PDB file of C-alpha atoms in Angstrom:
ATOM      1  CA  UNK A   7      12.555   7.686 -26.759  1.00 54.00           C
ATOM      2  CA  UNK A   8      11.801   5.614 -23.481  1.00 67.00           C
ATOM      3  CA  UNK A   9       9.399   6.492 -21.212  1.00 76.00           C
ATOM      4  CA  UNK A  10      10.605   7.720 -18.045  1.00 84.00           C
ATOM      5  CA  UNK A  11       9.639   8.724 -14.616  1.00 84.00           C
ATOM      6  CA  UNK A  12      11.314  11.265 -12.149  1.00 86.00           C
ATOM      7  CA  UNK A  13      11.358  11.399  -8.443  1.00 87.00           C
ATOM      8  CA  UNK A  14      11.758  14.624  -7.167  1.00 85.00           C
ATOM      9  CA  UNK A  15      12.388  14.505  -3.188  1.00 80.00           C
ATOM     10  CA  UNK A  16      13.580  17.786  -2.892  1.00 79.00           C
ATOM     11  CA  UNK A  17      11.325  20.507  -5.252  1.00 79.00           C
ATOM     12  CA  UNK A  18       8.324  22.601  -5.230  1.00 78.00           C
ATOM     13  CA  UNK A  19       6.191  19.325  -4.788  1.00 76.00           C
ATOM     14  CA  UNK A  20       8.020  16.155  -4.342  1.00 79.00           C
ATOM     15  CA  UNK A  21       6.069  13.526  -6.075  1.00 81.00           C
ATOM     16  CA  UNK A  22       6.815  11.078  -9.056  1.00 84.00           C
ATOM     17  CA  UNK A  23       6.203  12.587 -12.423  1.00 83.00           C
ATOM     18  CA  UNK A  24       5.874  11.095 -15.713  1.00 83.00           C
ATOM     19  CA  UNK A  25       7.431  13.419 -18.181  1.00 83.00           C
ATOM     20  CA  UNK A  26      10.523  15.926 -18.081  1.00 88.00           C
ATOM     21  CA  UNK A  27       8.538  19.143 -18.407  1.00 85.00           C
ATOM     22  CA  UNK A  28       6.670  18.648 -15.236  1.00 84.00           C
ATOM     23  CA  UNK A  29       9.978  17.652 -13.028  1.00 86.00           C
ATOM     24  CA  UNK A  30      11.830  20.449 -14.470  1.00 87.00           C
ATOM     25  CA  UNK A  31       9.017  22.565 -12.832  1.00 85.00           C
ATOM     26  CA  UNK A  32       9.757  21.880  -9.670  1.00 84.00           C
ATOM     27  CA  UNK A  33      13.343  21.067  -9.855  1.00 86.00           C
ATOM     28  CA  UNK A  34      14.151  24.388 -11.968  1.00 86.00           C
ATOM     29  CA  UNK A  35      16.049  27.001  -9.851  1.00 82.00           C
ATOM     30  CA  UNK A  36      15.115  25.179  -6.386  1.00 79.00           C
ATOM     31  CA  UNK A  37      17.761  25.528  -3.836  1.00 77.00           C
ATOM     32  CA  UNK A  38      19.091  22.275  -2.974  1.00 76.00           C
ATOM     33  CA  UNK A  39      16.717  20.337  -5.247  1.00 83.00           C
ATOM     34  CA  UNK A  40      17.065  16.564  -5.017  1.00 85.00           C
ATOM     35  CA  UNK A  41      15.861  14.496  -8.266  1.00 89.00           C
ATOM     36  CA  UNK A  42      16.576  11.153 -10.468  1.00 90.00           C
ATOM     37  CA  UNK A  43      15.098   9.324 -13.601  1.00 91.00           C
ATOM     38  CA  UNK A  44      14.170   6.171 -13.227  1.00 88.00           C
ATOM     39  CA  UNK A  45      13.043   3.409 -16.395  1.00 88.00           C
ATOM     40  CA  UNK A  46       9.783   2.423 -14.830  1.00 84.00           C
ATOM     41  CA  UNK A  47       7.545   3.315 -12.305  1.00 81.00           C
ATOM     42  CA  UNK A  48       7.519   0.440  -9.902  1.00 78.00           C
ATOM     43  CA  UNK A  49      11.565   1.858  -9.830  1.00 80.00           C
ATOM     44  CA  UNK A  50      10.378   5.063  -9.170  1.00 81.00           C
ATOM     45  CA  UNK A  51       7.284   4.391  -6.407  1.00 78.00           C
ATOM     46  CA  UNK A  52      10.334   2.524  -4.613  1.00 77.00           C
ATOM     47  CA  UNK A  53      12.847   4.538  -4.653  1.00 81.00           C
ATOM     48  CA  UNK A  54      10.611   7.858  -3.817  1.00 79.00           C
ATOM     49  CA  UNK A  55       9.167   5.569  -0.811  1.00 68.00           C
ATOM     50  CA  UNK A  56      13.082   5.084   0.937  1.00 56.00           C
ATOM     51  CA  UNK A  57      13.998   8.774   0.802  1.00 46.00           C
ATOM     52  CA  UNK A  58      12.711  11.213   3.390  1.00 38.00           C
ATOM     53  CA  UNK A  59      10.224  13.835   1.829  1.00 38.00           C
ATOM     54  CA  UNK A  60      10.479  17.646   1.822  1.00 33.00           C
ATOM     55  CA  UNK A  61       6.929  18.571   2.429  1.00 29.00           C
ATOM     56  CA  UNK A  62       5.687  22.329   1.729  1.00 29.00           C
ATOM     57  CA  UNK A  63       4.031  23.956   4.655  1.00 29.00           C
ATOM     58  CA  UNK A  64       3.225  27.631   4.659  1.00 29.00           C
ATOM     59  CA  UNK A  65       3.674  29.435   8.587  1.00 31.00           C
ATOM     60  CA  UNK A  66       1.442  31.169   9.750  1.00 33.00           C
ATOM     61  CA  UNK A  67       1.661  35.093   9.147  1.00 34.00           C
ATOM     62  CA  UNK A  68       4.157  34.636   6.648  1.00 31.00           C
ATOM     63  CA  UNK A  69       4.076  34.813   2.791  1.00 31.00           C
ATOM     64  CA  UNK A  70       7.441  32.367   2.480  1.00 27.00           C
ATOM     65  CA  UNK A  71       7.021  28.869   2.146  1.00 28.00           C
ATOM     66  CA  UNK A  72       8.487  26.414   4.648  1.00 28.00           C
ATOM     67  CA  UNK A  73       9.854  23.093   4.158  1.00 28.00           C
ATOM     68  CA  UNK A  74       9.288  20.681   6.867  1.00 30.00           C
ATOM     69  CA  UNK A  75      11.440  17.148   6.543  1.00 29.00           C
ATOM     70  CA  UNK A  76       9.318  13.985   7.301  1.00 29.00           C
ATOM     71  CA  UNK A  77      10.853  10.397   7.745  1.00 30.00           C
ATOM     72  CA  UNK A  78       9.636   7.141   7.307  1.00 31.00           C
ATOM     73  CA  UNK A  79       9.941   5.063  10.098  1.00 36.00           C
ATOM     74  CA  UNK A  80      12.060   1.965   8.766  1.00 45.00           C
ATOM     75  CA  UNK A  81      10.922   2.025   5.757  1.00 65.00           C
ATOM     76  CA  UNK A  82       7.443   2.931   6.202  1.00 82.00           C
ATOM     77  CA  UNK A  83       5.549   5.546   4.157  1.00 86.00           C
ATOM     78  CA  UNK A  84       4.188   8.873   6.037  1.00 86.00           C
ATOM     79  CA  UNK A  85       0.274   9.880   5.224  1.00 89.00           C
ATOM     80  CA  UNK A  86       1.997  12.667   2.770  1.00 89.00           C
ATOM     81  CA  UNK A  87       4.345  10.526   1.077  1.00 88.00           C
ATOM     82  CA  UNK A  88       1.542   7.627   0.312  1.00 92.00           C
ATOM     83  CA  UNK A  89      -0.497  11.014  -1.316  1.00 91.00           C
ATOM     84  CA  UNK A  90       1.947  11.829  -3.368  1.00 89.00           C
ATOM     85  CA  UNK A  91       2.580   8.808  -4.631  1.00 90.00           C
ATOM     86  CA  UNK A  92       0.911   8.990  -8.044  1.00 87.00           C
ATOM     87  CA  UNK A  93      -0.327   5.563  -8.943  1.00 92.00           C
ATOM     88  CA  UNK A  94      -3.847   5.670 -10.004  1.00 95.00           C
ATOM     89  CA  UNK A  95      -5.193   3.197  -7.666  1.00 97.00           C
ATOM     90  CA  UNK A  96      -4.183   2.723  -4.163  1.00 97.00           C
ATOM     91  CA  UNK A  97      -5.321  -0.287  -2.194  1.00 98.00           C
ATOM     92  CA  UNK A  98      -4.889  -0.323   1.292  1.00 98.00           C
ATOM     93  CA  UNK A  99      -5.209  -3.698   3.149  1.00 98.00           C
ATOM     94  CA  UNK A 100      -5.410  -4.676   6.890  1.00 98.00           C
ATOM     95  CA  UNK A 101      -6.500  -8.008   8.886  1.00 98.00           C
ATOM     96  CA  UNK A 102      -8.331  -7.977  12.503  1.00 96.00           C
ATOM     97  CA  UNK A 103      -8.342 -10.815  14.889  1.00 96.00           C
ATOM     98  CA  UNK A 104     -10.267 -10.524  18.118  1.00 91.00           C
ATOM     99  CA  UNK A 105      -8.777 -12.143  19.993  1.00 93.00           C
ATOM    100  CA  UNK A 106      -5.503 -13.388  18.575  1.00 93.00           C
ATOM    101  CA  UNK A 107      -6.212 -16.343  17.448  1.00 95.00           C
ATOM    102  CA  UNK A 108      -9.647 -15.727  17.539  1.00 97.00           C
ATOM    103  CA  UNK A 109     -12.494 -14.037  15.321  1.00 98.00           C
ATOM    104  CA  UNK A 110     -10.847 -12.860  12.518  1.00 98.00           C
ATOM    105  CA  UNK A 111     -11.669 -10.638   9.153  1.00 98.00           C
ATOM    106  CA  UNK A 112     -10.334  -9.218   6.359  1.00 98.00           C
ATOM    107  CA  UNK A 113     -10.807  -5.451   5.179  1.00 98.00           C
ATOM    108  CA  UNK A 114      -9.657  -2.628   1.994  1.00 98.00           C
ATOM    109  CA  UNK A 115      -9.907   0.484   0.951  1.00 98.00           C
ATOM    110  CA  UNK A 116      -9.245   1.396  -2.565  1.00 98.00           C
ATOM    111  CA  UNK A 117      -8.511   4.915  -4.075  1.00 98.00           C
ATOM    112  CA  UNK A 118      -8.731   5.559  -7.497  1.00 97.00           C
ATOM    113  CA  UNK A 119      -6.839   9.507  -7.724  1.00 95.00           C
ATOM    114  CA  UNK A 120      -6.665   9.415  -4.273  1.00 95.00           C
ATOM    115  CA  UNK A 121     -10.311   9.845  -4.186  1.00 97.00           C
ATOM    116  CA  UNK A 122     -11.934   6.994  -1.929  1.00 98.00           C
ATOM    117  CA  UNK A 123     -13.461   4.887  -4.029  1.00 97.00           C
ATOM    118  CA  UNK A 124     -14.572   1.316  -2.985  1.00 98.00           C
ATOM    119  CA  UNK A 125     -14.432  -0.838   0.819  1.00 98.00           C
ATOM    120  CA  UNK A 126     -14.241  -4.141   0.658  1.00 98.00           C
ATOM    121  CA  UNK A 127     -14.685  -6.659   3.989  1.00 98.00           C
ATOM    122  CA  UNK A 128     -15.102 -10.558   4.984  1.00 98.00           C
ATOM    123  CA  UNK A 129     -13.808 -13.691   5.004  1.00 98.00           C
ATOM    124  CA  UNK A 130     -14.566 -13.774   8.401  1.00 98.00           C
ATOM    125  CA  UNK A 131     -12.864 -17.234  10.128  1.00 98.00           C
ATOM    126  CA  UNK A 132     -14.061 -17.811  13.383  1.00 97.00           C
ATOM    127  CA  UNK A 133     -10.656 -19.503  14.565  1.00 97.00           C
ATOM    128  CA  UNK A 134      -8.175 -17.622  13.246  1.00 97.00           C
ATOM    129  CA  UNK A 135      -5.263 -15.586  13.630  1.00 97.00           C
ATOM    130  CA  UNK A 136      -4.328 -11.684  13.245  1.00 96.00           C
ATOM    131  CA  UNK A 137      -1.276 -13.310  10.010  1.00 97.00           C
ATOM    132  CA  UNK A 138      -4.025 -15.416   8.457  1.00 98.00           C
ATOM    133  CA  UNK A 139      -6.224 -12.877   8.323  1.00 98.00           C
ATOM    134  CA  UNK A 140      -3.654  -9.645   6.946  1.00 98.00           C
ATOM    135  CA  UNK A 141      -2.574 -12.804   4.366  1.00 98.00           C
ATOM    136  CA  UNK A 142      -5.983 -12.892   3.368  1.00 98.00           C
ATOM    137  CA  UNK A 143      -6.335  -9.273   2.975  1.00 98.00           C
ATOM    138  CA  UNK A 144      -3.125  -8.671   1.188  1.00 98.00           C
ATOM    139  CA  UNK A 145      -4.201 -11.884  -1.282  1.00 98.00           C
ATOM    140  CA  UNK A 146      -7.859  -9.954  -1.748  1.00 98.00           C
ATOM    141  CA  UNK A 147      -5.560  -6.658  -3.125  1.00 98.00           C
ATOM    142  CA  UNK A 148      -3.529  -8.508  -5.237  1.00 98.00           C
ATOM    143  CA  UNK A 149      -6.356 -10.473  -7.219  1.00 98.00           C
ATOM    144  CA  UNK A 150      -8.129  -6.524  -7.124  1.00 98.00           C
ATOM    145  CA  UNK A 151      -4.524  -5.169  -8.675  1.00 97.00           C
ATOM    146  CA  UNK A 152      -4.001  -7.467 -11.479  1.00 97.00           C
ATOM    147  CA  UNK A 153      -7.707  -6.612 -12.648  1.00 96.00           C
ATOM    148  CA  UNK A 154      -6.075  -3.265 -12.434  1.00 96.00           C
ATOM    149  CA  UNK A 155      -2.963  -3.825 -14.036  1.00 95.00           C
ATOM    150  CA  UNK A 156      -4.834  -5.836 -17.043  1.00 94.00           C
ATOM    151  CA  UNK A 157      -6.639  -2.778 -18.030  1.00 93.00           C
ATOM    152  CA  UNK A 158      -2.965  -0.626 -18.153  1.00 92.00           C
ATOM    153  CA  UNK A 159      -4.092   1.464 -14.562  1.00 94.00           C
ATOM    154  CA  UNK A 160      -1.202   1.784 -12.230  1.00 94.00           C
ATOM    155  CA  UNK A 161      -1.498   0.411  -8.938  1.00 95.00           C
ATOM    156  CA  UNK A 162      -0.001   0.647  -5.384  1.00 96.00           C
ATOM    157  CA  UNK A 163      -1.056  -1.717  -2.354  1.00 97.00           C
ATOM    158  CA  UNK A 164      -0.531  -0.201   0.924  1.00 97.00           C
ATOM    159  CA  UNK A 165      -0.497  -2.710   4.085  1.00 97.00           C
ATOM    160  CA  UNK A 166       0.875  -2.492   7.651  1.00 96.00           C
ATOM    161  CA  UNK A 167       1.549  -6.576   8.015  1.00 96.00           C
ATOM    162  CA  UNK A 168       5.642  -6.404   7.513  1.00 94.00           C
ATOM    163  CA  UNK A 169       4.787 -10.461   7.973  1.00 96.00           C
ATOM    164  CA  UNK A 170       2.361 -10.511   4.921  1.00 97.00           C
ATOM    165  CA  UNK A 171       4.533  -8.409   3.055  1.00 96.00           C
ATOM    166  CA  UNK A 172       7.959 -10.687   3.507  1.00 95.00           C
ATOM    167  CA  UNK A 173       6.301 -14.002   3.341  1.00 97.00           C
ATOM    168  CA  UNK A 174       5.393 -13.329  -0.644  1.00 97.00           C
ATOM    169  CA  UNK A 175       8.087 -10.383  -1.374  1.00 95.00           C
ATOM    170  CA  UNK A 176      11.169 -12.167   0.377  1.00 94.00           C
ATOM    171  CA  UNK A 177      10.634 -15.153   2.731  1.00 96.00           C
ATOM    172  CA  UNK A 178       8.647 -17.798  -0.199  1.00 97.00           C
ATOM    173  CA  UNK A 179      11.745 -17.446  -2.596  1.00 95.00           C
ATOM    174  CA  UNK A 180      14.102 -19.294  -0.461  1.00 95.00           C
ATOM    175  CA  UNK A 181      10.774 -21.460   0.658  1.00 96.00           C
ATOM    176  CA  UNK A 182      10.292 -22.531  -3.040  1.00 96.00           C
ATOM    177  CA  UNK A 183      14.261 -22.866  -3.474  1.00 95.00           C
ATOM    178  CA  UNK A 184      14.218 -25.700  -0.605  1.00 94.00           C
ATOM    179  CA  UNK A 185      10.539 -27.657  -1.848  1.00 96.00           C
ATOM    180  CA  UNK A 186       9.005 -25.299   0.317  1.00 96.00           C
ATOM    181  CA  UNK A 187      10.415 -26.248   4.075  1.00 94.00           C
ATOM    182  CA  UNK A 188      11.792 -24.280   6.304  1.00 92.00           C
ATOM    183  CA  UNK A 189      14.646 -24.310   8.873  1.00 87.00           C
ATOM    184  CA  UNK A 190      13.389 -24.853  12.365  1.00 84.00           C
ATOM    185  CA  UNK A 191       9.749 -25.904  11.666  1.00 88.00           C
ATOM    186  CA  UNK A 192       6.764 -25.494   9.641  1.00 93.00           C
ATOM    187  CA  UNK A 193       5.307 -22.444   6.850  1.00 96.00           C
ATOM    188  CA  UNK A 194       2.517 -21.635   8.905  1.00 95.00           C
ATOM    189  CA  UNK A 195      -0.214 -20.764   6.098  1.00 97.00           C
ATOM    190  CA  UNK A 196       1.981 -22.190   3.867  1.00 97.00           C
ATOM    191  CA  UNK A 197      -1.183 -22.916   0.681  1.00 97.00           C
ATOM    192  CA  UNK A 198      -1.707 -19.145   1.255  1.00 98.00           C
ATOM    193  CA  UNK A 199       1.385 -17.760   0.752  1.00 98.00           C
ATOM    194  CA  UNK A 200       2.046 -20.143  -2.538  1.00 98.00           C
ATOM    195  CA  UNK A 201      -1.068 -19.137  -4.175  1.00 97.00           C
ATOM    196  CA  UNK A 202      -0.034 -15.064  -2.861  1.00 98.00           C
ATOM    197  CA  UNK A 203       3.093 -15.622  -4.379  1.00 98.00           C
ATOM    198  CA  UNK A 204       2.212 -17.345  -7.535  1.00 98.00           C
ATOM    199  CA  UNK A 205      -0.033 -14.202  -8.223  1.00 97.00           C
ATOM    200  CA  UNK A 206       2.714 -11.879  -7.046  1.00 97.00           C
ATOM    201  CA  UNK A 207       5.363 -13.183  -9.604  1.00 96.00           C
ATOM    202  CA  UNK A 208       3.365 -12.585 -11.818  1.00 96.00           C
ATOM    203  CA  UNK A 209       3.082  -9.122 -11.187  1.00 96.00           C
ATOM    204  CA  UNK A 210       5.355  -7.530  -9.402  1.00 93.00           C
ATOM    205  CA  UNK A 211       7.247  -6.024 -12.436  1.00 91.00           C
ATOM    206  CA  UNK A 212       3.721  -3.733 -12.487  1.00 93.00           C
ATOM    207  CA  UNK A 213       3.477  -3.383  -8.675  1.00 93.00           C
ATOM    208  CA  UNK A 214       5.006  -1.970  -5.962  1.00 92.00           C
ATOM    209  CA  UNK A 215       4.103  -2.839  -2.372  1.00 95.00           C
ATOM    210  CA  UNK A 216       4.508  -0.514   0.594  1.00 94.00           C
ATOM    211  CA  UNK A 217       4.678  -1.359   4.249  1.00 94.00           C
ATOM    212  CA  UNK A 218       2.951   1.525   5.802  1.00 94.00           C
ATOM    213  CA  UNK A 219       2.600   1.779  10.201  1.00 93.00           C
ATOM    214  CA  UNK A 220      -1.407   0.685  11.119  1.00 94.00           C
ATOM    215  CA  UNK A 221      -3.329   3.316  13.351  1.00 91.00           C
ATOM    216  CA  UNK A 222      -1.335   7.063  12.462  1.00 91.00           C
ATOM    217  CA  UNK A 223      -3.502   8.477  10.309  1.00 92.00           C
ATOM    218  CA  UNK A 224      -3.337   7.704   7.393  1.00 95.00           C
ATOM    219  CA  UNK A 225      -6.881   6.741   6.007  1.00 97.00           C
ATOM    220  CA  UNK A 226      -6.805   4.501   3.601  1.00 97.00           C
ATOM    221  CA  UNK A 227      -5.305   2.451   6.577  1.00 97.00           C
ATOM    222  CA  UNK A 228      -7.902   3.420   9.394  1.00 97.00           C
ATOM    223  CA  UNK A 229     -10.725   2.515   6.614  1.00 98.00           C
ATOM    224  CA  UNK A 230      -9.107  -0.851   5.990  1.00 98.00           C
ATOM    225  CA  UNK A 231      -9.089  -1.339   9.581  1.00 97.00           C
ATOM    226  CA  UNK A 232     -12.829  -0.700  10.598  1.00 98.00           C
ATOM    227  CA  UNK A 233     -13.598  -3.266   7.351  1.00 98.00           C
ATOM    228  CA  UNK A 234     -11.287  -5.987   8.608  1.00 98.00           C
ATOM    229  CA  UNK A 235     -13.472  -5.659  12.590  1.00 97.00           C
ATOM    230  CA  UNK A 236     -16.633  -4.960  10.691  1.00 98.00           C
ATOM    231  CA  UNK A 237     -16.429  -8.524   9.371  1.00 98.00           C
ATOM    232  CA  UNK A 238     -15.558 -10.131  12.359  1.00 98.00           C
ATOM    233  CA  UNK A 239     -18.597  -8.291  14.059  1.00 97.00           C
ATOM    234  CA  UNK A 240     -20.790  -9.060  11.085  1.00 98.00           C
ATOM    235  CA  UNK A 241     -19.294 -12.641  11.088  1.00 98.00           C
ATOM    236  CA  UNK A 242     -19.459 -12.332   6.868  1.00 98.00           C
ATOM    237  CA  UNK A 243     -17.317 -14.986   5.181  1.00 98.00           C
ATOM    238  CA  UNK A 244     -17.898 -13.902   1.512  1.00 98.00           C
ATOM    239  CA  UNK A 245     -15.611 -10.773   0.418  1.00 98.00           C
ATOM    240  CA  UNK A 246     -18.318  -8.050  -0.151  1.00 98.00           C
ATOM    241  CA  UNK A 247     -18.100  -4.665  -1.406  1.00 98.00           C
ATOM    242  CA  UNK A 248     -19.481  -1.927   1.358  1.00 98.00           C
ATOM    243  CA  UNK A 249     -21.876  -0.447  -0.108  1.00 95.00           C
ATOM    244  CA  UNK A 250     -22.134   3.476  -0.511  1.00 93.00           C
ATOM    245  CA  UNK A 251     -22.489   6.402  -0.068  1.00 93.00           C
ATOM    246  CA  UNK A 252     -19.389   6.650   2.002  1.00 96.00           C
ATOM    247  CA  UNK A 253     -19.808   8.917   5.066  1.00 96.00           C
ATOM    248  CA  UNK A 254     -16.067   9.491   6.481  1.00 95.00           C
ATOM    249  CA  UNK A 255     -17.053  10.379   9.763  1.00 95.00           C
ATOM    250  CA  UNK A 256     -19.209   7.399  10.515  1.00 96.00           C
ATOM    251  CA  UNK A 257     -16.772   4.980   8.807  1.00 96.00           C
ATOM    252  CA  UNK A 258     -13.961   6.242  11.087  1.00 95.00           C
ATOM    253  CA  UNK A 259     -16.120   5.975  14.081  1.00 96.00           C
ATOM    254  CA  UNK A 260     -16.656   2.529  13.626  1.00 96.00           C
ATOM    255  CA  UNK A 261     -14.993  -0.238  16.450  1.00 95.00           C
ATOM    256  CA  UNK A 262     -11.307  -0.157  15.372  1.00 95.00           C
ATOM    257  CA  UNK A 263      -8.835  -2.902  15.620  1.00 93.00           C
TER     258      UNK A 263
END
């Protein structure tokens, strides 16, 4: 039989699930539960990302369990909807530029089990621009991903440039189509966003990417963020791994974007 994956929106704990027996736990006898199969789980990560989420909450002085509705924001994942998600690494990507054009850097955070597991920051340009640099952020996730994806882990890229995310996703197939020109001028970054979307191609039948809104919370994004100005303050051009341990509260207190 095929493997399949299930996206429960409305349950006990919406999520994506691999296998029948743990959906049917928390679809089974739930009032009003929401749910669908889907053939792989790029399918699934997307659809589970466009629905609103029913979140569990318990109030306070009570022994019943509230659900609380959370939206995305056109399109955009919440903080509990990107920890549900259940890929088994999550890269998070964001670009700084101070100012714009000016110093710019590149910064991620990866997750593996939604445990924080590696920062990455650099290619620092001293003449750049805040697209260049979330291009060259997004580019550094995808070449992280299909090391990923080569070694059968699931992976999820996370990244607040709706810009970065349309050039390789939507934008660079009609570019190709017409010998890569545009209507109305030039493809600003344009050897960029042909290598990005070379490597994309490639992989996007494995990979699903999610626009997510910078500076709310969530903390994969806020780490990403404090890696992208950390290399424009450091002025580092190679792409180096931060080197642990990883102290939350210092990380998060560093100059933000």
């Amino acid at each position: 039989m095929a493997k399949k994956f299930y996206v429960v929106w409305q349950g006990r704990e919406p999520g994506i699930y691999s296998d029948w027996a743990s959906c049917k736990q928390q679809v089974d006898k739930f009032a009003g539960a929401r749910y669908k199969s889907f053939p792989t789980q790029a399918e699934a990560t997307a659809a589970f990302g466009k629905q609103p989420q029913a979140v569990r909450s318990t109030a306070a002085g009570s022994n019943k369990t509230a659900v609380k509705r959370t939206t995305t924001s056109k399109g955009s994942l919440t903080s509990e909807q990107v920890h549900a998600l259940t890929a088994e690494i999550k890269i998070f990507t964001d670009g700084g530029c101070d100012p714009n054009p000016g110093k710019a850097g590149s910064g991620l955070a990866l997750y593996r089990n939604n445990q924080l597991c590696e920062l990455w920051y650099g290619l620092y340009e001293p003449m750049g621009t805040n697209n260049t640099a979330e291009l060259n952020a997004l580019n550094q996730a995808l070449i992280l991903a299909e090391q990923a994806l080569v070694q059968g882990t699931t992976v999820t890229i996370f990244c607040d440039s709706k810009y970065s995310i349309q050039c390789i996703t939507q934008w660079a197939i009609t570019w190709q189509k017409n010998g890569w020109k545009k209507a109305g001028g030039e493809i600003k970054n344009l050897a960029l966003i042909q290598q990005m979307f070379s490597r994309y191609q490639a992989l996007k039948s494995q990979l699903v990417i999610h626009h997510v809104n910078g500076h709310v919370g969530i903390e994969g994004n806020e780490l990403a963020d404090r890696m992208s100005i950390l290399a424009v303050d450091t002025k580092t051009v190679d792409f180096c791994l931060y080197q642990p341990p990883y102290d939350l509260a210092a990380l998060l207190a560093l100059r933000a974007g």
